[in-house]
Structure formats: C-alpha cells, structure tokens
JSON list of C-alpha atoms in Angstrom, two decimals:
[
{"chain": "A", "resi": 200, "resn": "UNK", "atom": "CA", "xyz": [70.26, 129.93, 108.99]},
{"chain": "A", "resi": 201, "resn": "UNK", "atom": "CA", "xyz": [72.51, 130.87, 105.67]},
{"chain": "A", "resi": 202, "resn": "UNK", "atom": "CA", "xyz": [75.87, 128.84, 106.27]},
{"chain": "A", "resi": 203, "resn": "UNK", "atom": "CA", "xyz": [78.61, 131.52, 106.30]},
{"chain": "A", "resi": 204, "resn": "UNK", "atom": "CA", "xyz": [80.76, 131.85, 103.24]},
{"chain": "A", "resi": 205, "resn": "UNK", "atom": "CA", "xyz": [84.17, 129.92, 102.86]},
{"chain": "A", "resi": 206, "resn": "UNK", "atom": "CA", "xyz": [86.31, 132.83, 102.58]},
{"chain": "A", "resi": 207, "resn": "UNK", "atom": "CA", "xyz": [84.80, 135.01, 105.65]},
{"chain": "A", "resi": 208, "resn": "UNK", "atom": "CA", "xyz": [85.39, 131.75, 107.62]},
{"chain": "A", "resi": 209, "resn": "UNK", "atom": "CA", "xyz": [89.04, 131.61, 106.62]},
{"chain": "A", "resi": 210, "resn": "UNK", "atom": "CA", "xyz": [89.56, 135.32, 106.78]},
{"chain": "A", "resi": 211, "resn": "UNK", "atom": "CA", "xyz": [88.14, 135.11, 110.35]},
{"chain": "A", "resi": 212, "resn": "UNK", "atom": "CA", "xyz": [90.54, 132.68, 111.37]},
{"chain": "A", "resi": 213, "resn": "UNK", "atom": "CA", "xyz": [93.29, 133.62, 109.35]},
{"chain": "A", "resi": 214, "resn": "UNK", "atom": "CA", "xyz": [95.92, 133.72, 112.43]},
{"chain": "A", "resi": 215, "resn": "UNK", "atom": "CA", "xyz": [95.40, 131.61, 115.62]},
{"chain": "A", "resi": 216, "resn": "UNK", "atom": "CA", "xyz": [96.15, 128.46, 116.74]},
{"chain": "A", "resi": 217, "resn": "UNK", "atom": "CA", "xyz": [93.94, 126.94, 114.15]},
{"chain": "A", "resi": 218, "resn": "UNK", "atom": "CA", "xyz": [95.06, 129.51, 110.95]},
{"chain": "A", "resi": 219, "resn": "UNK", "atom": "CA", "xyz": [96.81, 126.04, 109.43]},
{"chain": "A", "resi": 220, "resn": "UNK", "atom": "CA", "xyz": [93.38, 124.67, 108.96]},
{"chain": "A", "resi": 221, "resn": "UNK", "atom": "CA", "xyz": [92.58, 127.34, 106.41]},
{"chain": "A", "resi": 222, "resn": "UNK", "atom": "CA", "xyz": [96.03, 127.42, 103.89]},
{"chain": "A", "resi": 223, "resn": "UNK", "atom": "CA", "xyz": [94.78, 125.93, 100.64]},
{"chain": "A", "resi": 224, "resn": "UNK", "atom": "CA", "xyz": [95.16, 121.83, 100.50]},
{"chain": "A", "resi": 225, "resn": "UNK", "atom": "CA", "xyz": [98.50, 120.88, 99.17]},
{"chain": "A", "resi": 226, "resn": "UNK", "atom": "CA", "xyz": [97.95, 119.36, 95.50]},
{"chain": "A", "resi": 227, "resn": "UNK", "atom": "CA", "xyz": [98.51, 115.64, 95.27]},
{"chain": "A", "resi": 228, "resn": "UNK", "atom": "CA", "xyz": [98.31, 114.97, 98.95]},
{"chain": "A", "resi": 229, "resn": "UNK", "atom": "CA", "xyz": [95.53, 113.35, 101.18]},
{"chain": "A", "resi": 230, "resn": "UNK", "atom": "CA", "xyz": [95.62, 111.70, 104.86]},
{"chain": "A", "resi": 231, "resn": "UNK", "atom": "CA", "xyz": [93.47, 108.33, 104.94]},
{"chain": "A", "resi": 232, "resn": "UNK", "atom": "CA", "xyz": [91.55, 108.27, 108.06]},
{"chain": "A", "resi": 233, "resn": "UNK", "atom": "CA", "xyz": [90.28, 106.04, 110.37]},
{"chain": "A", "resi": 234, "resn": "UNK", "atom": "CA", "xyz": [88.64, 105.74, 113.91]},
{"chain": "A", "resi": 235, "resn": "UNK", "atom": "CA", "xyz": [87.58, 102.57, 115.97]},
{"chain": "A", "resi": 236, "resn": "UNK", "atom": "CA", "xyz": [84.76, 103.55, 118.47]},
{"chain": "A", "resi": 237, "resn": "UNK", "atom": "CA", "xyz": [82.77, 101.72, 121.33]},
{"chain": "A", "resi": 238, "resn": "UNK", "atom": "CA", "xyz": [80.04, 101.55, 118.63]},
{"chain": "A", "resi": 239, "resn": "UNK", "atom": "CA", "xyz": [77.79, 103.13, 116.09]},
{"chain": "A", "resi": 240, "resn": "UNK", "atom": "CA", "xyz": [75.84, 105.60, 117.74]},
{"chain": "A", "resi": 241, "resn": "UNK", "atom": "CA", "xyz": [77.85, 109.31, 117.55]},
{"chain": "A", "resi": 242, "resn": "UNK", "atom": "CA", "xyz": [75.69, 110.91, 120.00]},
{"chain": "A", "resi": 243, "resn": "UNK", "atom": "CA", "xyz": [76.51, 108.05, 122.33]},
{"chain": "A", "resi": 244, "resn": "UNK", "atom": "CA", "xyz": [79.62, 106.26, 121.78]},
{"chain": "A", "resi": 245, "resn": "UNK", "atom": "CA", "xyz": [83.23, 106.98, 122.31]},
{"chain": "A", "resi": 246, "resn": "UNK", "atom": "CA", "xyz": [86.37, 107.14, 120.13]},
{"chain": "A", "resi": 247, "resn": "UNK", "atom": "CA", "xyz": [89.01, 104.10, 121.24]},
{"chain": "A", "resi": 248, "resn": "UNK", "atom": "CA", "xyz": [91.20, 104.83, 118.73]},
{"chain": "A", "resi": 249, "resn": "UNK", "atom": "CA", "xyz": [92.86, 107.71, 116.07]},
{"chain": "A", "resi": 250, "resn": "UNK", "atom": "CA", "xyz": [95.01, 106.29, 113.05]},
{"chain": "A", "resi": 251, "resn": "UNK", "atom": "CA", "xyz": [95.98, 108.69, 109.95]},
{"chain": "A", "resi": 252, "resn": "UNK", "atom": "CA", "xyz": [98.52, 108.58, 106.94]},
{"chain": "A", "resi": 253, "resn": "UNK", "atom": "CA", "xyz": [99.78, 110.80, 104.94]},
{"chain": "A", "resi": 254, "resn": "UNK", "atom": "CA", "xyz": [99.17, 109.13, 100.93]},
{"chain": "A", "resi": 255, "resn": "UNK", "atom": "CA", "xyz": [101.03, 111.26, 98.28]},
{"chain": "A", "resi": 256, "resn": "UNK", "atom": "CA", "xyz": [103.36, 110.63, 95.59]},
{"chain": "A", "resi": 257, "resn": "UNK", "atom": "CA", "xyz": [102.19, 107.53, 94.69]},
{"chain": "A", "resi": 258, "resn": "UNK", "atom": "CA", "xyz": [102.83, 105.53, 98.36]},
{"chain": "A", "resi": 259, "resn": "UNK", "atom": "CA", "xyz": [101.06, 104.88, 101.89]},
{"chain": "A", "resi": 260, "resn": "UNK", "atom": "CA", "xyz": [103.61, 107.24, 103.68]},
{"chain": "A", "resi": 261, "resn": "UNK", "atom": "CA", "xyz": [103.54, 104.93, 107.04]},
{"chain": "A", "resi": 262, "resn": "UNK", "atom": "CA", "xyz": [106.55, 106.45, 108.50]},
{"chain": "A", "resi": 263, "resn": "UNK", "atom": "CA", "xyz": [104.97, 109.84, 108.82]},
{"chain": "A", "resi": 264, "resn": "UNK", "atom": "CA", "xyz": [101.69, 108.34, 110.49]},
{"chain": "A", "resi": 265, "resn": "UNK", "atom": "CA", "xyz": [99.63, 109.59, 112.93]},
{"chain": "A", "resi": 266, "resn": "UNK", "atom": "CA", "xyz": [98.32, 106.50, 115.45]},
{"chain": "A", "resi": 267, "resn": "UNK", "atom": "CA", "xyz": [96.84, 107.63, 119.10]},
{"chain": "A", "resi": 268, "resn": "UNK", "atom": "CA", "xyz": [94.73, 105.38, 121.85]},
{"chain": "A", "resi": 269, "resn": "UNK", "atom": "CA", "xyz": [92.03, 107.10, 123.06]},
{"chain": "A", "resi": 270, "resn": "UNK", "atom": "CA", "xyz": [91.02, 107.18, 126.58]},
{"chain": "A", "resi": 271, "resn": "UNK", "atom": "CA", "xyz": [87.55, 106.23, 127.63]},
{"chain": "A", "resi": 272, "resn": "UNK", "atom": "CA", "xyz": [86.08, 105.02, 131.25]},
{"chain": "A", "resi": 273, "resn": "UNK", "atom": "CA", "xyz": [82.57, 103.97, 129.17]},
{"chain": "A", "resi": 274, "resn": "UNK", "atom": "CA", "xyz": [81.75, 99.96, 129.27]},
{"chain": "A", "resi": 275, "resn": "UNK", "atom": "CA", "xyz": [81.82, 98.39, 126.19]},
{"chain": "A", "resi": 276, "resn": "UNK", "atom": "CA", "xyz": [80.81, 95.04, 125.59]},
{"chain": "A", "resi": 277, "resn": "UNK", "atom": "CA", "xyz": [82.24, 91.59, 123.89]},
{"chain": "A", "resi": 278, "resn": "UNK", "atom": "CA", "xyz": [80.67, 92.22, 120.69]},
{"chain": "A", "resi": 279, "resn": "UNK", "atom": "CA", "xyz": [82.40, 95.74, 120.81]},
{"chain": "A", "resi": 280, "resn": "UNK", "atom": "CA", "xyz": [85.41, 93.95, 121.74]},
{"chain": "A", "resi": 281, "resn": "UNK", "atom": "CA", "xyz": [85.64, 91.03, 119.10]},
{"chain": "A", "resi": 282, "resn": "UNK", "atom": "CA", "xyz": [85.30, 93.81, 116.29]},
{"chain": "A", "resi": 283, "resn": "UNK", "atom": "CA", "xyz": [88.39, 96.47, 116.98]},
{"chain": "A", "resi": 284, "resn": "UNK", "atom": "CA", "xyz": [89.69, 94.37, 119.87]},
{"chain": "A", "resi": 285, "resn": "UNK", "atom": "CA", "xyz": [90.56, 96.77, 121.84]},
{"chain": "A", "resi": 286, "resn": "UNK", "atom": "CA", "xyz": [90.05, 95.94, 125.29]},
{"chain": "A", "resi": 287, "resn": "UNK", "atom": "CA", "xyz": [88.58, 98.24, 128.43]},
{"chain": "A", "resi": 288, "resn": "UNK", "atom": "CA", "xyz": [91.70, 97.70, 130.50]},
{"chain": "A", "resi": 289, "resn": "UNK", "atom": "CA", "xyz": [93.63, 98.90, 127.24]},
{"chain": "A", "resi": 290, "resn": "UNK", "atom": "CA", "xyz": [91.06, 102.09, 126.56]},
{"chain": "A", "resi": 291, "resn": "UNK", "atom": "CA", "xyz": [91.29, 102.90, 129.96]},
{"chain": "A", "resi": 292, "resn": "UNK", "atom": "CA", "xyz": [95.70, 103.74, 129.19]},
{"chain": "A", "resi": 293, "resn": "UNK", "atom": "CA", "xyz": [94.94, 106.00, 126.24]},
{"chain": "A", "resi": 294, "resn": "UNK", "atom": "CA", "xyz": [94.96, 109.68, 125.67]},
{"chain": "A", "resi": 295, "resn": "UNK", "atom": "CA", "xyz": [92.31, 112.03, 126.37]},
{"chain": "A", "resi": 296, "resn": "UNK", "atom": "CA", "xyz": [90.12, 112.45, 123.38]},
{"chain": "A", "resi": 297, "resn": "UNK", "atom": "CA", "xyz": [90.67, 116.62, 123.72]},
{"chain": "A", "resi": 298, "resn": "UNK", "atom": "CA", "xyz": [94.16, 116.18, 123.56]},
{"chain": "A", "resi": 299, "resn": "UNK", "atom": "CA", "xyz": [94.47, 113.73, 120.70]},
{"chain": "A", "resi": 300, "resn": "UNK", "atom": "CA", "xyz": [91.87, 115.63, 118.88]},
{"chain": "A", "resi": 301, "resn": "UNK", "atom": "CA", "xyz": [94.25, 118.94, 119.35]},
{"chain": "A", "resi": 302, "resn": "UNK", "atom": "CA", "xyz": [97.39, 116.97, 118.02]},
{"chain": "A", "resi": 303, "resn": "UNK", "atom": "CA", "xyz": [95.66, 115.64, 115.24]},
{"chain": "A", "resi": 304, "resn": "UNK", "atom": "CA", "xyz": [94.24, 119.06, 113.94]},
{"chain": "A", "resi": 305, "resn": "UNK", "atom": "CA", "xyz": [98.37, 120.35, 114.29]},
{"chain": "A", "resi": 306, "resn": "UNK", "atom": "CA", "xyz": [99.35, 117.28, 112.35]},
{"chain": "A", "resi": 307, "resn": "UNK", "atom": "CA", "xyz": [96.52, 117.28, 109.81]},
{"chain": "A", "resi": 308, "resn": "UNK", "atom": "CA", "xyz": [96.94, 121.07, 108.95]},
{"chain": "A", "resi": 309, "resn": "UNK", "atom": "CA", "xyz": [95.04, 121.74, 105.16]},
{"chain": "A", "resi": 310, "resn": "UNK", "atom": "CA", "xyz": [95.64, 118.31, 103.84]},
{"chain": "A", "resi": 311, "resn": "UNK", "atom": "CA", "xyz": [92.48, 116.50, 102.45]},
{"chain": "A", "resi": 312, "resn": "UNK", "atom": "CA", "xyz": [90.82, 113.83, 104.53]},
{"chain": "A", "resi": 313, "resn": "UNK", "atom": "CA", "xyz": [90.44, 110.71, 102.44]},
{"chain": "A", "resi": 314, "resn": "UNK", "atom": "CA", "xyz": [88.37, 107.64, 103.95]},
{"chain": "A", "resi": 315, "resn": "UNK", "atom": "CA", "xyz": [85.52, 104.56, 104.11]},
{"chain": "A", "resi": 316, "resn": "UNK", "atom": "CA", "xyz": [82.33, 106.37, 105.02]},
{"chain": "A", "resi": 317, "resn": "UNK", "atom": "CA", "xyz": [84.28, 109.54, 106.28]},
{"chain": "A", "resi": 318, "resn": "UNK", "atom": "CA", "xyz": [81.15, 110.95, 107.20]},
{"chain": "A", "resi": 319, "resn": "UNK", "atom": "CA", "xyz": [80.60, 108.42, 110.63]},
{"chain": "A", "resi": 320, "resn": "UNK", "atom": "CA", "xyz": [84.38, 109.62, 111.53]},
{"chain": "A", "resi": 321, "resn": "UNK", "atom": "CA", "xyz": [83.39, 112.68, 110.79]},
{"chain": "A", "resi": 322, "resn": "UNK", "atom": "CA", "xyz": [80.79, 112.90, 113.13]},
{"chain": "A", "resi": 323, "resn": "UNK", "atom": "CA", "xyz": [82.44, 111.35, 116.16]},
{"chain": "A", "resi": 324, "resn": "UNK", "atom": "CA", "xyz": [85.30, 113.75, 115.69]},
{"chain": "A", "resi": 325, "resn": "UNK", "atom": "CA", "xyz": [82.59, 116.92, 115.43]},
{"chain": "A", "resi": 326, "resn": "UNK", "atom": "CA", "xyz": [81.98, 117.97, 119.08]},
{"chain": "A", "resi": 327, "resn": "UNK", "atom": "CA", "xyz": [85.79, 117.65, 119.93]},
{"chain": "A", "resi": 328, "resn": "UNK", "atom": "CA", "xyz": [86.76, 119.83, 116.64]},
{"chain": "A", "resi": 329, "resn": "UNK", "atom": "CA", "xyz": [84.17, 122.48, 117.63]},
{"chain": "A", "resi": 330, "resn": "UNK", "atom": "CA", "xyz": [85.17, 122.45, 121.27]},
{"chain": "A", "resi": 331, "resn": "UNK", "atom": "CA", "xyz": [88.41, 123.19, 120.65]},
{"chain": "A", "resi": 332, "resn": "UNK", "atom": "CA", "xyz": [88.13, 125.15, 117.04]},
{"chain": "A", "resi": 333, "resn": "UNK", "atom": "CA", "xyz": [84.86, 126.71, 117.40]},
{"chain": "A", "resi": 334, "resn": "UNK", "atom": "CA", "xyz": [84.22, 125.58, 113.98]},
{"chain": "A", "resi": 335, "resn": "UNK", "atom": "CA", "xyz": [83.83, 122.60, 111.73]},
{"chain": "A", "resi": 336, "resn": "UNK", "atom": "CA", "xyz": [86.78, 120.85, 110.04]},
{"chain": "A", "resi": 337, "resn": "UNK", "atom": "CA", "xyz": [86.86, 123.03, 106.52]},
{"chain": "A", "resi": 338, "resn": "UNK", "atom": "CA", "xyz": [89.62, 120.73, 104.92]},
{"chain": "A", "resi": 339, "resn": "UNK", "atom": "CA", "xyz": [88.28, 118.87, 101.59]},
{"chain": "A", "resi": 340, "resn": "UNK", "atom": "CA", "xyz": [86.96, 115.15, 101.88]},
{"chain": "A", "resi": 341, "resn": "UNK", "atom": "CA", "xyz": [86.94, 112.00, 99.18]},
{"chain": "A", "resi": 342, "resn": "UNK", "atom": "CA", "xyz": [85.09, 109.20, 100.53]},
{"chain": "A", "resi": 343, "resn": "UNK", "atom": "CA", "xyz": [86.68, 106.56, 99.17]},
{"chain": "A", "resi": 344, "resn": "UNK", "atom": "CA", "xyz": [83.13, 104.48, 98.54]},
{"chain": "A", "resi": 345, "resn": "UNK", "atom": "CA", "xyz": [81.62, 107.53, 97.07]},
{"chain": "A", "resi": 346, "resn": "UNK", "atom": "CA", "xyz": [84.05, 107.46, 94.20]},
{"chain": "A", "resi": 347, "resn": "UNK", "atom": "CA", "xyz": [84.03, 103.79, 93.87]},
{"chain": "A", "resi": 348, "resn": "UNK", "atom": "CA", "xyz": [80.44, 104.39, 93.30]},
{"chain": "A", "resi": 349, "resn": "UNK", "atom": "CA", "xyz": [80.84, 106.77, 90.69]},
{"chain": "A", "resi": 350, "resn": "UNK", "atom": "CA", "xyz": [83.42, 104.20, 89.32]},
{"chain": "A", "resi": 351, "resn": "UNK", "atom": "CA", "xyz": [80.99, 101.41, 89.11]},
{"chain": "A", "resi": 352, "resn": "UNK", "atom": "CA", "xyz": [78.39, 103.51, 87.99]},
{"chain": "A", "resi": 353, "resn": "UNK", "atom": "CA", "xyz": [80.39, 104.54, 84.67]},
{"chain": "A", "resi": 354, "resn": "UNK", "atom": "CA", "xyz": [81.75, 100.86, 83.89]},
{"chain": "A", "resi": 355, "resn": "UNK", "atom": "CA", "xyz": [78.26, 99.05, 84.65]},
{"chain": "A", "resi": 356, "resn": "UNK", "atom": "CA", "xyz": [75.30, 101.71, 84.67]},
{"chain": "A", "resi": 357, "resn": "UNK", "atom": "CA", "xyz": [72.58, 98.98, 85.43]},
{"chain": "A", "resi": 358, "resn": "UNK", "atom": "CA", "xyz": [74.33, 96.84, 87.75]},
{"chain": "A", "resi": 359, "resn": "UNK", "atom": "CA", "xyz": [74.05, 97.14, 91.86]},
{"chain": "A", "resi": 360, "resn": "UNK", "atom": "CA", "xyz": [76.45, 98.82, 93.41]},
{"chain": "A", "resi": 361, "resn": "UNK", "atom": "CA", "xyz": [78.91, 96.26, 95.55]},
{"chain": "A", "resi": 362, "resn": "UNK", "atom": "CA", "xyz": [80.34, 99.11, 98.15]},
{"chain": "A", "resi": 363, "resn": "UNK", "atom": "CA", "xyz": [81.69, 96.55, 100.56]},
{"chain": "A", "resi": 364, "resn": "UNK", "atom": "CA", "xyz": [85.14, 97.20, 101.61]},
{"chain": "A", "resi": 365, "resn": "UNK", "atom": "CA", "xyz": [86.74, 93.49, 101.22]},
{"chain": "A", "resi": 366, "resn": "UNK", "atom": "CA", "xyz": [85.22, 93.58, 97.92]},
{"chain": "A", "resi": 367, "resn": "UNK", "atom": "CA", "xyz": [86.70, 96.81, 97.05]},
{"chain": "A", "resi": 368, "resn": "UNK", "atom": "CA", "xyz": [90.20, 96.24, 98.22]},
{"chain": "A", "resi": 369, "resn": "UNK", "atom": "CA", "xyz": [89.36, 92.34, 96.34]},
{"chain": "A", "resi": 370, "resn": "UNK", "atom": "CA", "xyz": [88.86, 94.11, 93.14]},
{"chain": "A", "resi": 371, "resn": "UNK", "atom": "CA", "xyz": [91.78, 96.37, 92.80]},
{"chain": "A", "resi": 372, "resn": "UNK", "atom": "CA", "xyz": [94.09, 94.16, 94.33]},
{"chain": "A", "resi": 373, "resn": "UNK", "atom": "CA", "xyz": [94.93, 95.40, 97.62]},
{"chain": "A", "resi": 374, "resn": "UNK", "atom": "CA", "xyz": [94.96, 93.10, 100.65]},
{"chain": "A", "resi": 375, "resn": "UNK", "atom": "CA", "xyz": [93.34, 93.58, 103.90]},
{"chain": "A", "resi": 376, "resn": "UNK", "atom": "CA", "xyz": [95.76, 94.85, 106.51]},
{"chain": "A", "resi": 377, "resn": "UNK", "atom": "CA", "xyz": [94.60, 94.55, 110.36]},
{"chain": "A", "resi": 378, "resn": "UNK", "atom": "CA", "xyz": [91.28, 94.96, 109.54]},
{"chain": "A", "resi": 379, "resn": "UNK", "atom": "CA", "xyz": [89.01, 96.62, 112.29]},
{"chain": "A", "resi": 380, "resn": "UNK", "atom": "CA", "xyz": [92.17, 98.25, 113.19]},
{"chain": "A", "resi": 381, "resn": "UNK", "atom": "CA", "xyz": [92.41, 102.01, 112.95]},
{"chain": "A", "resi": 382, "resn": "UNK", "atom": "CA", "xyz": [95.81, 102.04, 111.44]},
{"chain": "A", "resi": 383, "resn": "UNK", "atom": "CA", "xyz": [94.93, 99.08, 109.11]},
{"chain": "A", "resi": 384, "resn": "UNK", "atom": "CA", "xyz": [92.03, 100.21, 107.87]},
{"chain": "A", "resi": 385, "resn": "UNK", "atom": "CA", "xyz": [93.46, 103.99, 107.06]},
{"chain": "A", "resi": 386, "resn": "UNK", "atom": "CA", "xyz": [95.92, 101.67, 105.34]},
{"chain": "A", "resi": 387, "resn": "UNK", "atom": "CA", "xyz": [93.85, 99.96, 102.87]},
{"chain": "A", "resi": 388, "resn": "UNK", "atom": "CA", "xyz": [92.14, 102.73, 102.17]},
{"chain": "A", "resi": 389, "resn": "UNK", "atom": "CA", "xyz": [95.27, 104.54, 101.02]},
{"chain": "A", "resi": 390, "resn": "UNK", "atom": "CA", "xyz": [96.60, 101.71, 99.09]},
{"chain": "A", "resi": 391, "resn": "UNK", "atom": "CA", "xyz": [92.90, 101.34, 97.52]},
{"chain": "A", "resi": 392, "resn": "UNK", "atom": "CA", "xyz": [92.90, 105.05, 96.21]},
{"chain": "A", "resi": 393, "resn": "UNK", "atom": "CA", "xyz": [96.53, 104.61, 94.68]},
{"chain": "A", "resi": 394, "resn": "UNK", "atom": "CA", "xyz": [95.11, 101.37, 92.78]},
{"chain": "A", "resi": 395, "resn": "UNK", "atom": "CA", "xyz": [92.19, 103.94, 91.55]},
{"chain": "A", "resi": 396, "resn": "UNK", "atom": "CA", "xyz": [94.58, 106.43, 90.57]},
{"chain": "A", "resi": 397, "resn": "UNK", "atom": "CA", "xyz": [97.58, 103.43, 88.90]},
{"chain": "A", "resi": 398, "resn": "UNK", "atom": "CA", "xyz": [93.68, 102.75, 86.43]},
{"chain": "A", "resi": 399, "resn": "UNK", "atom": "CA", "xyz": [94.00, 105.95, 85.65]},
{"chain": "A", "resi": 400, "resn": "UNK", "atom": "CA", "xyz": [90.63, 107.18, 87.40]},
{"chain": "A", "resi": 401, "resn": "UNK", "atom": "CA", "xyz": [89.75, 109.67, 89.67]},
{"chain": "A", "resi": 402, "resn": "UNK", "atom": "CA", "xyz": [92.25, 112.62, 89.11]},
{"chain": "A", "resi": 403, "resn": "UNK", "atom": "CA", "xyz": [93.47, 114.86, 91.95]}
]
C-alpha cells in the first residue's frame, strides 16, 4: 500500500482535537523523550513511566517538563525492577496509559521528538497514538545515537562505532542523571544534544 502524502494527512486533520500535531515544528526547539517499560518486547510489555522536556535556547527547560506514572496491573519481575526501579505496588498508583498518552500529545503539539533509540519509544507509544489519533505521530525525530553516529563516522571513518550511552554522555562531558529513570534519561539526552550543538555540529 502507497503511504499517503504528508500534506493530504495534515490537510485531513487540519482542525480537530489533534490539528496541533500538524502546525509546522517550531525552529530551534525539540522535547527529549523517554519511557521506562516492564521490558523489551512492544507487542508485549507495558509503559511504567512517561518523562519529556522541552530543550531550546541553549538549556534542558526542566521547569516546563512533562513526567507521568503509568498504570499497569501486568507482573513484572526483579530484574525488571532493579533496572527502572519502579516497583508493582508503585505501577499499580499511576495513570492510565490512554490518558497520559492524550496529555502528552496536547503537551507535545508540533515540537520535534529528540531521543536514545527513539524508535523502541516509538513503538510502545504506537497503538495508544493510533487509538486515540487514528494516525501515527507525524512530528520530526533526531535520534540522538543516529547523529552521534554520523559524528563518529566523519571524525574517525575506519574506527567502530562506540554508541553506548555512558560513553556518549562520557565524551561530551555530560554526567549521568538518574539513569534508568524516565526523567533522567530524557535529561541527559537533552544536555548531550546541547554539548553536540556548543562543538558546533549538527545544526537545527
């Protein structure tokens, strides 16, 4: 099936709920995000936890964050627990997933989604986008290890790539903050893509 063009999507849902979605992305402006999940497996697993900031004019704008707990009644176990620490008593007090999904989309609006392989967020957030949307999330994405790729690529053509987050946020001088945290994690990543942008590389 031919995917539908870009601008019949956005002419489609030009008013609506949802019309936000589909306003060009601001310039200069992304939102780092981040979920922790019961595991790996996105046709399986559950969402625990939804943590976003706002990065634009050169700072982590943690004051206009977006940080939910996600509701889920699935058993997880202690190696599930030892890596977000999250626990299922504390799961079992959070949101539901429809509802945090819907006041994320409000809060997101056109901005462009900036993250450590995005695509696994991505996927968990799909079915709960298209159930409430109808549609896939059009806004722009920068995966922050794609570009460091691309980065590592240019400075050392023949060496291996070293795409590990520690040693990322190592290299360009960025500590770790609450790592395995949702809100820590869309943290570093922020502060990691200013560092990449203070060197000078990538552009907006």
């Amino acid at each position: 099936m031919v995917p539908l063009p870009r601008w019949w999507l956005r002419r489609r849902h030009a008013g609506g709920e949802w019309a936000a979605l589909w306003q060009p992305p601001p310039a200069g402006e992304w939102v780092s995000l981040d979920l922790e999940t019961t595991g790996l497996d996105p046709a399986r697993d559950h969402i625990l936890s939804l943590a976003a900031v706002p990065v634009r004019d050169g700072r982590v704008c943690l004051s206009e964050r977006f940080e939910r707990r996600v509701h889920t009644a699935r058993a997880f176990g202690i190696e599930s627990i030892r890596h977000h620490r999250i626990t299922p008593d504390e799961a079992s007090e959070g949101e539901q997933v429809t509802e945090v999904v819907r006041e994320f989309l409000h809060w997101l609006g056109s901005r462009r989604l900036l993250g450590y392989y995005l695509g696994f967020d991505l996927d968990m957030l799909r079915p709960h986008v298209r159930a409430l949307t109808g549609f896939e999330l059009p806004n722009p994405v920068v995966d922050l290890g794609d570009e460091v790729a691309r980065h590592q690529r240019r400075q050392r053509p023949n060496a291996p790539l070293n795409l590990d987050f520690a040693h990322i946020a190592n290299t360009l001088g960025v500590p770790m903050l609450e790592r395995h945290s949702a809100l820590g994690d869309a943290t570093t990543v922020g502060l990691c893509w200013l560092a990449l942008q203070e060197r000078g590389w990538p552009g907006d």
